[in-house]
Coordinates of C-alpha atoms and ligand atoms in Angstrom, one line a residue:
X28 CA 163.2 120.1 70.7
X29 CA 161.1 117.6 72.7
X30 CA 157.4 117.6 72.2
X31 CA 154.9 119.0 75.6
X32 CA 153.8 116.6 77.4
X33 CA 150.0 116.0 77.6
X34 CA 148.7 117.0 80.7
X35 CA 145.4 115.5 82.3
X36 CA 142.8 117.1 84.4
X37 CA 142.9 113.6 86.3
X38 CA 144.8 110.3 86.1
X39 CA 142.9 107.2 88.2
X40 CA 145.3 104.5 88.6
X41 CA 143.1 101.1 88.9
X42 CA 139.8 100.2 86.9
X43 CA 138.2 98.3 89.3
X44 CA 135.2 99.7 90.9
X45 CA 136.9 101.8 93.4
X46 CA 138.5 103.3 90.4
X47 CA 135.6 103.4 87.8
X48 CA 133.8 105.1 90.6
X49 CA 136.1 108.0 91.0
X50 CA 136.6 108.3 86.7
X51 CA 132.6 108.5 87.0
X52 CA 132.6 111.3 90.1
X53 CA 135.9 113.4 88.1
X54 CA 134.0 112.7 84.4
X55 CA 130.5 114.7 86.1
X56 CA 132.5 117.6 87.1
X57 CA 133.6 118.0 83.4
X58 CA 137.6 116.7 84.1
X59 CA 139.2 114.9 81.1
X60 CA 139.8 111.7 83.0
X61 CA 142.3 108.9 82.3
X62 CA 142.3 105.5 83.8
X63 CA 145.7 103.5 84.2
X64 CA 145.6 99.6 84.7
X65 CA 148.6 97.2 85.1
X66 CA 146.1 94.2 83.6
X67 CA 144.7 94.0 80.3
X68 CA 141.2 93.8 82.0
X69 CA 139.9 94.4 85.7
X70 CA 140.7 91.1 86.8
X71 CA 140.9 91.8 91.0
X72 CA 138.0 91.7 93.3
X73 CA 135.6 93.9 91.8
X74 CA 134.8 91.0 88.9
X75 CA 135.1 88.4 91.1
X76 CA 132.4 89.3 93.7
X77 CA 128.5 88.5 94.3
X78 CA 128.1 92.3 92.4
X79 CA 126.0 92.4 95.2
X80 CA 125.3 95.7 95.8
X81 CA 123.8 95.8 99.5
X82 CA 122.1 98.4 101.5
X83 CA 120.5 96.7 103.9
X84 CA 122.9 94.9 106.7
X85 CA 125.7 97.7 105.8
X86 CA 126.9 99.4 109.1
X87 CA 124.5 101.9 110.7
X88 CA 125.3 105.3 109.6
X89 CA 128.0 106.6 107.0
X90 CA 128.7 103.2 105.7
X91 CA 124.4 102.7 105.6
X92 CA 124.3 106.4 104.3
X93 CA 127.4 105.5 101.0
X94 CA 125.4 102.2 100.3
X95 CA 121.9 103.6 99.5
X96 CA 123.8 106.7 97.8
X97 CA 125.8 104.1 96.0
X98 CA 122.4 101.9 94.9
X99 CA 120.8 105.1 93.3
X100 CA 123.8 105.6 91.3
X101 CA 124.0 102.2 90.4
X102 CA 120.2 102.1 89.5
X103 CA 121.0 104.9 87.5
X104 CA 124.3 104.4 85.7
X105 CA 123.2 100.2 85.4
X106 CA 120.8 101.8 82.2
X107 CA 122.7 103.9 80.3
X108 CA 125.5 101.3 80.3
X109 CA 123.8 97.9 79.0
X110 CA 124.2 96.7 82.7
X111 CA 121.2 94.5 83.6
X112 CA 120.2 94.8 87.0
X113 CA 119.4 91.5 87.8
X114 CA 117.5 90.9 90.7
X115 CA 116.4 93.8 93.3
X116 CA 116.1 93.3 97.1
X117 CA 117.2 91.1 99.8
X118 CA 115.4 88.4 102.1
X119 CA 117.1 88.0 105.4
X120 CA 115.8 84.6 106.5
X121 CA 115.6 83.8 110.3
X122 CA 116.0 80.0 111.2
X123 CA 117.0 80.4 114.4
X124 CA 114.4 82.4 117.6
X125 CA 117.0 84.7 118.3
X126 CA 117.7 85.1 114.7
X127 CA 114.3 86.2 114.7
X128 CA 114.6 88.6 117.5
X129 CA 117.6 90.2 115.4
X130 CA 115.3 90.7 112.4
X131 CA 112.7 92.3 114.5
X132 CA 115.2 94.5 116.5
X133 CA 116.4 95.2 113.2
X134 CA 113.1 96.3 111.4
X135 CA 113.0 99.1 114.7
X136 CA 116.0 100.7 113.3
X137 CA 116.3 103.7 111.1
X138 CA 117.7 101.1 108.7
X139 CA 114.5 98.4 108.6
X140 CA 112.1 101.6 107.9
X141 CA 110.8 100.5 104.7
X142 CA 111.6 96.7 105.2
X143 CA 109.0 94.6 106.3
X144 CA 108.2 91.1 107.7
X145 CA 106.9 88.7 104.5
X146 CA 103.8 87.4 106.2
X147 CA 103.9 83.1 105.7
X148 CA 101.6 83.2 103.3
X149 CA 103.7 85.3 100.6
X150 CA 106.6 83.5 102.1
X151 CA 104.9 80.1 101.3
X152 CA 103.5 81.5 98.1
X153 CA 107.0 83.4 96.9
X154 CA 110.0 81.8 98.5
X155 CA 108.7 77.3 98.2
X156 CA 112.7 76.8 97.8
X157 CA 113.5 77.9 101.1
X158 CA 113.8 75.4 104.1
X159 CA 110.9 76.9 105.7
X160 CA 112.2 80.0 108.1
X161 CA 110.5 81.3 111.3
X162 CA 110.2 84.5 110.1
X163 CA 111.9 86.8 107.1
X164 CA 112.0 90.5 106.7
X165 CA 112.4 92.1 103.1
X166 CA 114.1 94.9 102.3
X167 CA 113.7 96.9 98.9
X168 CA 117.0 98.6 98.8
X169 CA 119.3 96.3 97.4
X170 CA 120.6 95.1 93.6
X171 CA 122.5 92.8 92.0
X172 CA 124.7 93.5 88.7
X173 CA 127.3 89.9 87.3
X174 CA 130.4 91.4 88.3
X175 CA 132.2 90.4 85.7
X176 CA 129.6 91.9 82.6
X177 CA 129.1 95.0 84.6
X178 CA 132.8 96.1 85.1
X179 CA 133.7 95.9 81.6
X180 CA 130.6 97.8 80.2
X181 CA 131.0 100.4 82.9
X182 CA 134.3 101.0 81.5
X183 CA 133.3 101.1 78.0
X184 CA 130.1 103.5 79.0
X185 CA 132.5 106.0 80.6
X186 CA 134.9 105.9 77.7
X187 CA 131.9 106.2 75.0
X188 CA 129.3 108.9 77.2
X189 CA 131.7 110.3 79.1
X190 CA 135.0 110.9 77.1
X191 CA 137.1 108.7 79.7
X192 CA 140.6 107.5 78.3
X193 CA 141.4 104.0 79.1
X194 CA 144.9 102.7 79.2
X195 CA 145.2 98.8 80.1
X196 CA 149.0 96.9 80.7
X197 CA 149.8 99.8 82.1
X198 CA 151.8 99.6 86.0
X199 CA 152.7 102.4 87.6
X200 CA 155.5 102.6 89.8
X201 CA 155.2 106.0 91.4
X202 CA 153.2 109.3 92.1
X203 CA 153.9 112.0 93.2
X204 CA 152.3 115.6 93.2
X205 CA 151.6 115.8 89.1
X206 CA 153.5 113.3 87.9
X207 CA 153.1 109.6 86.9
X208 CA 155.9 107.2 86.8
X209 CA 154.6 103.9 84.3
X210 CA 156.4 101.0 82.4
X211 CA 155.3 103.1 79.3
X212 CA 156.7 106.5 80.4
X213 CA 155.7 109.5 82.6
X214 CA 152.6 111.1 82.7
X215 CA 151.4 114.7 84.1
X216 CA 148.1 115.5 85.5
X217 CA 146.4 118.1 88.2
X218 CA 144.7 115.8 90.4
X219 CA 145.8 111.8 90.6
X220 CA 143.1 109.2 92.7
X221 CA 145.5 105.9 93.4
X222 CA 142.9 103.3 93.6
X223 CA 144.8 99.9 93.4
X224 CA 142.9 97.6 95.7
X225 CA 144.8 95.1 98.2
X226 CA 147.9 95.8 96.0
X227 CA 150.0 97.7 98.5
X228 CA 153.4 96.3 97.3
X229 CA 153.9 99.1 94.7
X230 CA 152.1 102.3 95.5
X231 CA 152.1 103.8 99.4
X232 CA 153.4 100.7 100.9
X233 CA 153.6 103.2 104.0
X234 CA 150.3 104.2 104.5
X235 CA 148.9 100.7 103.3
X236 CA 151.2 99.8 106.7
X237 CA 150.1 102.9 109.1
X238 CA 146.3 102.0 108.7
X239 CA 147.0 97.9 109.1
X240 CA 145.5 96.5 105.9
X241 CA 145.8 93.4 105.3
X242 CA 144.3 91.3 103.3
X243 CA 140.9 89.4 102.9
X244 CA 140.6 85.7 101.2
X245 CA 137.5 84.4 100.7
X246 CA 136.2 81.3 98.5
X247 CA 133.2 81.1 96.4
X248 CA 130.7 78.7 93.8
X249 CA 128.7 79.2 91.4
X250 CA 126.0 76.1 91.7
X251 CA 124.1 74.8 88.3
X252 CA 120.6 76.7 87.7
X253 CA 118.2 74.7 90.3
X254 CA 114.5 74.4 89.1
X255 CA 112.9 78.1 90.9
X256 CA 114.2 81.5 90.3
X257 CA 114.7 83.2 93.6
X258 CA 113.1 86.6 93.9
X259 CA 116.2 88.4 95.3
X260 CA 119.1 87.5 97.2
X261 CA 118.8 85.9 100.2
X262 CA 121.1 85.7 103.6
X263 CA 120.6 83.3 106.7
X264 CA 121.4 83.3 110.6
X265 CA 125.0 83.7 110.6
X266 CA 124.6 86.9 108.1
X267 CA 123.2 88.4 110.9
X268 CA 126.5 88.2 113.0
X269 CA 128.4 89.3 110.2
X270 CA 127.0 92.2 108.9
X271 CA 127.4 94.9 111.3
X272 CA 124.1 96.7 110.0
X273 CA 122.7 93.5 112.5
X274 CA 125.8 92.5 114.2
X275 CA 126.1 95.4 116.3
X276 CA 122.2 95.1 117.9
X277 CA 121.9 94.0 121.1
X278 CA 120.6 90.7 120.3
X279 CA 123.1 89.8 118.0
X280 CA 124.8 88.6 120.8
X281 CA 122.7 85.8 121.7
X282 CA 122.2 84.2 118.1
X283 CA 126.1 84.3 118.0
X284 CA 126.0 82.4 121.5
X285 CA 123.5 79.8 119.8
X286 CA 125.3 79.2 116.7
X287 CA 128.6 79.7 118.6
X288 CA 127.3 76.5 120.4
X289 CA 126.1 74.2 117.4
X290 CA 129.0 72.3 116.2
X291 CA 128.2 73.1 112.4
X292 CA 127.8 77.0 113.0
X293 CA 130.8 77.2 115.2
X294 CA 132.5 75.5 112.4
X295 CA 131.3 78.3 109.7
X296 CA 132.5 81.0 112.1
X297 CA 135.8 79.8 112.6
X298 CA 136.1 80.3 108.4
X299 CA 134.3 83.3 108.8
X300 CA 131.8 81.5 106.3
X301 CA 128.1 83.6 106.2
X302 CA 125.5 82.2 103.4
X303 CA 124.9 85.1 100.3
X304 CA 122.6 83.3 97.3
X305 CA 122.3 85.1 94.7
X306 CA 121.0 84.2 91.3
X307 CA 122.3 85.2 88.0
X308 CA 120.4 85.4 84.4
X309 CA 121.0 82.0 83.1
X310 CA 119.7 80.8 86.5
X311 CA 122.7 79.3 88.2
X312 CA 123.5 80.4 91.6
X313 CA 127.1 82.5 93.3
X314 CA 127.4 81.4 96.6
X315 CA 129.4 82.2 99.4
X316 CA 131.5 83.1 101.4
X317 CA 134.3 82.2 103.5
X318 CA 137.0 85.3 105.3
X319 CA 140.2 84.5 105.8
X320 CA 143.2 87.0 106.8
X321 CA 146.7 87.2 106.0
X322 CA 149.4 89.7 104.5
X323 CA 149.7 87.5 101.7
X324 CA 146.7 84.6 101.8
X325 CA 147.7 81.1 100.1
X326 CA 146.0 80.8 96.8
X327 CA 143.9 77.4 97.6
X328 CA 140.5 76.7 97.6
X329 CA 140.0 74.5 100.2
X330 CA 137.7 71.5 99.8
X331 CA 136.4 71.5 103.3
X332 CA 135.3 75.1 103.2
X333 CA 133.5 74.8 100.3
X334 CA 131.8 71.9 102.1
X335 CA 131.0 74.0 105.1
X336 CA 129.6 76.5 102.5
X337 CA 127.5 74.2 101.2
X338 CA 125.8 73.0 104.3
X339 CA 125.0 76.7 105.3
X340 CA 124.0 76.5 101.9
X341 CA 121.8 73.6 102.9
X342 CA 120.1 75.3 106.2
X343 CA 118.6 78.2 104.2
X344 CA 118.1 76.3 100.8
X345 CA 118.5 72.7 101.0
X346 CA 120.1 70.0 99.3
X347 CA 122.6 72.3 97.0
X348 CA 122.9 71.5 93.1
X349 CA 126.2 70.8 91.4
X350 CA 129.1 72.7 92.0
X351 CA 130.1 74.5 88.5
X352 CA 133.3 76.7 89.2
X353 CA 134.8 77.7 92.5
X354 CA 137.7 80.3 92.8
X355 CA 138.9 83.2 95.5
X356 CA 139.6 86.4 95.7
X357 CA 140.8 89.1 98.3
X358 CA 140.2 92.6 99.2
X359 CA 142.0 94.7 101.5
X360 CA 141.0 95.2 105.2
X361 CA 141.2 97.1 107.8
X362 CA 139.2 98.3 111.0
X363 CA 137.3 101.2 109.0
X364 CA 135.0 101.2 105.7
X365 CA 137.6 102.6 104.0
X366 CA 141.0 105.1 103.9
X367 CA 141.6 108.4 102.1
X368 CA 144.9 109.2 101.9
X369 CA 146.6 112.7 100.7
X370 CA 150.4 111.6 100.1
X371 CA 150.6 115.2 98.2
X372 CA 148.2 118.4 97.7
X373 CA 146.8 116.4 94.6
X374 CA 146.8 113.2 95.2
X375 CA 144.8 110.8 97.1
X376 CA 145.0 107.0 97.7
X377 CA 141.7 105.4 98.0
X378 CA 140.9 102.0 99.5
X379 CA 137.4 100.3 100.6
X380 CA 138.6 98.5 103.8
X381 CA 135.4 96.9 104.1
X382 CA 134.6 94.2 102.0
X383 CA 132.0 96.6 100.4
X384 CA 133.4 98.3 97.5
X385 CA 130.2 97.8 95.0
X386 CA 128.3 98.6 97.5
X387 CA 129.9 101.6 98.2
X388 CA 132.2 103.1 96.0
X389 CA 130.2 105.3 93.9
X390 CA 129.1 107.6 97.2
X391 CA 132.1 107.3 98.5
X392 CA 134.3 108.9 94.9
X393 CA 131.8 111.6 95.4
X394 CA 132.9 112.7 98.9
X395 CA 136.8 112.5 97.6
X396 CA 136.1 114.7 94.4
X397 CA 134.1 117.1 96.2
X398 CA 136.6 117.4 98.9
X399 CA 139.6 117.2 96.0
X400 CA 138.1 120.2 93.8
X401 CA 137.3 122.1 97.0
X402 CA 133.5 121.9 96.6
X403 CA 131.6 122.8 99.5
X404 CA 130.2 119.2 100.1
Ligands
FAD11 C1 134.9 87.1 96.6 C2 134.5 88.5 96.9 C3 133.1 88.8 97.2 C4 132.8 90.1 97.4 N1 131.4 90.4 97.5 C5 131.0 91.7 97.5 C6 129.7 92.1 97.4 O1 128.8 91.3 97.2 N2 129.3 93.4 97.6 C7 130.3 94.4 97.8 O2 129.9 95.5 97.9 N3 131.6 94.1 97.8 C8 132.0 92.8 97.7 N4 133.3 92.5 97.7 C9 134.3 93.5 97.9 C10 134.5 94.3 96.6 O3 134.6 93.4 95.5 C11 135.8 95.2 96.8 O4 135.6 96.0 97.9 C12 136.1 96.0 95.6 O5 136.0 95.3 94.4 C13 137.4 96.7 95.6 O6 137.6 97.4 94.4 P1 139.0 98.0 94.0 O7 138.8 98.8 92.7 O8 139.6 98.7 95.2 O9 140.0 96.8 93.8 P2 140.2 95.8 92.6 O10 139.0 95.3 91.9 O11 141.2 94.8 93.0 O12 140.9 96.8 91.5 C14 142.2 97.4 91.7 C15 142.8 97.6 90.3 O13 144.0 98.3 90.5 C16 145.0 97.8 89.6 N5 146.3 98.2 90.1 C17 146.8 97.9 91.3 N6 148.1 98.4 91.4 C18 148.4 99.0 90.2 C19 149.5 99.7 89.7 N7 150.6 99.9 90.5 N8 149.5 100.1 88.5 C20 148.3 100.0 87.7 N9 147.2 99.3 88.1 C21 147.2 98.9 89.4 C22 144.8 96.3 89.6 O14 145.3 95.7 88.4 C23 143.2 96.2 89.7 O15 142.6 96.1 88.4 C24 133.7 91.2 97.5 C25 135.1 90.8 97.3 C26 135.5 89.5 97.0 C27 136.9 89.2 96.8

């Protein structure tokens, strides 16, 4: 006679933060939750970005609405877990005059409510390691968590507070309504949240197909402590045709006509290159980034656009400091924050399109578990 299989309230396949997200969201609502991983660690995007959790710059509305959701969870959970939060805010530093109209058109918005202009002398005072801006606005919604710390001991919080089975070196090769086909056998469950990231080559090829994602490379350095501590993290001109949050204001269009026109610029937005700066404990500096898409991107880091990273670098900060590790990473994209599939009554796929997945995820497993338990939202 053959022993019954365990059944789970709710299998996650992935443990990156799309996937943590949505173990955290079941976990709340009292599920006995399971999360499978093909690696023996989270080793995809979600540990090999700025951990950059930004509200401000994030598209206006929904995608604005998940980030400042997704912050108060993180400001939260980043306690409880042994996550240092390690810096808070963002500067957005205008070089540029029609950088500086963007920041001002931006501080009308619903958005720039509770930012506000740094007046020169704080700026003079605070920020002495900038190449002096014409103008900068702060905003007080934003944190930063190191990636690849915070992933890990998220994990182990929502195994020790929360009761969450972990299973690592585990692939899956199919799901279906129930049922989990892995390398280590077949596993049952009510509800199942696929959550693998820009791995489409396994699970839902289909759907990954029907809502053209592709995929996302984009190189970044970590540069050697400089002297200063920045207050926050800080972004420059050509963040502001990047991020739709200021992208899509009507005088976006002119800065991106500027740089468009400076040979240096246009040469960062051909590599889709915008200037993040963030700082982490031991006071060296992740910097980036470049965007580059393809189905399946070539794995180089390419000398020349770390160069053109480090003269945007340059504009907002001056002369950079040594280079001290470079590597890539991709995400999936798509037109769209993100897709929520239901291949079967009690299933869903789940993938941040966006580039934005700390940023967002934790609002965004919310809305899928209240919609998968039939909550009224
Ligand atoms: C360089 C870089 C910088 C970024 N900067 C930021 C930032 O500052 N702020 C921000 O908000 N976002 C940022 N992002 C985006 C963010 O990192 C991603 O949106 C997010 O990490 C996606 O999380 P994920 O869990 O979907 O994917 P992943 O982290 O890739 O995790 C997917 C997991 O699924 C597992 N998996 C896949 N298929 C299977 C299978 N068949 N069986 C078992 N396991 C499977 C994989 O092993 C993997 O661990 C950045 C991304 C990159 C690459």
């Amino acid at each position: 006679m053959s022993a019954t299989p365990t059944r789970h309230d709710c299998i996650i396949v992935g443990a990156g933060i799309v996937g943590l997200a949505h173990a955290l969201a079941a976990a709340r609502r009292g599920r006995r939750v399971l999360v499978l991983d093909r690696d023996a660690a989270a080793n995809g995007a979600s540990i090999r970005n700025f951990g950059f959790v930004t509200v401000t710059g994030q598209e206006a509305g929904t995608v604005w609405q998940l980030a400042r959701r997704s912050a108060a969870i993180w400001a939260e959970v980043a306690p409880l877990a042994g996550i240092p939060i390690v810096q808070r805010g963002l500067l957005l530093a205008a070089h540029r005059p029609e950088a500086e109209a963007v920041l001002d058109a931006f501080a009308e918005t619903e958005m720039g409510r509770d930012c506000h202009r740094l007046p020169a002398d704080e700026l003079a005072r605070d920020w002495p390691m900038l190449v002096p801006p014409r103008a900068a606005l702060w905003s007080p919604h934003d944190l930063r968590v190191e990636s690849a710390e915070a992933i890990p001991r998220l994990a182990g919080w929502l195994a020790a507070a929360h009761g969450v089975t972990f299973q690592y070196g585990t692939a899956v090769h199919a799901v279906a309504q129930g049922r989990i086909e892995t390398n280590h056998g077949t596993l049952f469950a009510d509800q199942i949240i696929v959550c693998p990231g820009d791995d489409w080559s396994t699970l839902f090829p289909d759907l990954y197909a029907e809502a053209g994602i592709t995929r996302c490379k984009l190189q970044m350095l970590r540069l050697a402590a400089p002297a200063w501590r920045l207050p926050s993290p800080v972004m420059g001109d050509l963040s502001m045709v990047r991020y739709l949050g200021y992208a899509a204001l009507p005088q976006a269009a002119a800065l991106r006509a500027r740089l468009e026109g400076e040979p240096a610029a246009a040469a960062a937005l051909a590599d889709g290159i915008h200037l993040i700066a963030v700082q982490s404990a031991d006071g060296s500096l992740v910097v980036g980034d470049s965007h580059h898409y393809a189905p399946t991107p070539d794995p180089f880091a390419s000398d020349a656009i770390d160069a053109r990273i480090l003269a945007a670098y340059a504009e907002l900060l001056g002369a950079p400091p040594r280079v001290q590790a470079r590597w890539t990473g991709t995400y999936a994209s798509a037109a769209g924050h993100s897709i929520v599939r239901s291949p079967a009554p009690d299933v869903r796929l789940v993938v941040v399109t966006s580039g934005t997945g700390a940023s967002t995820s934790f609002a965004l497993a919310e809305h899928v578990l209240t919609e998968l338990m039939g909550e009224t939202a």
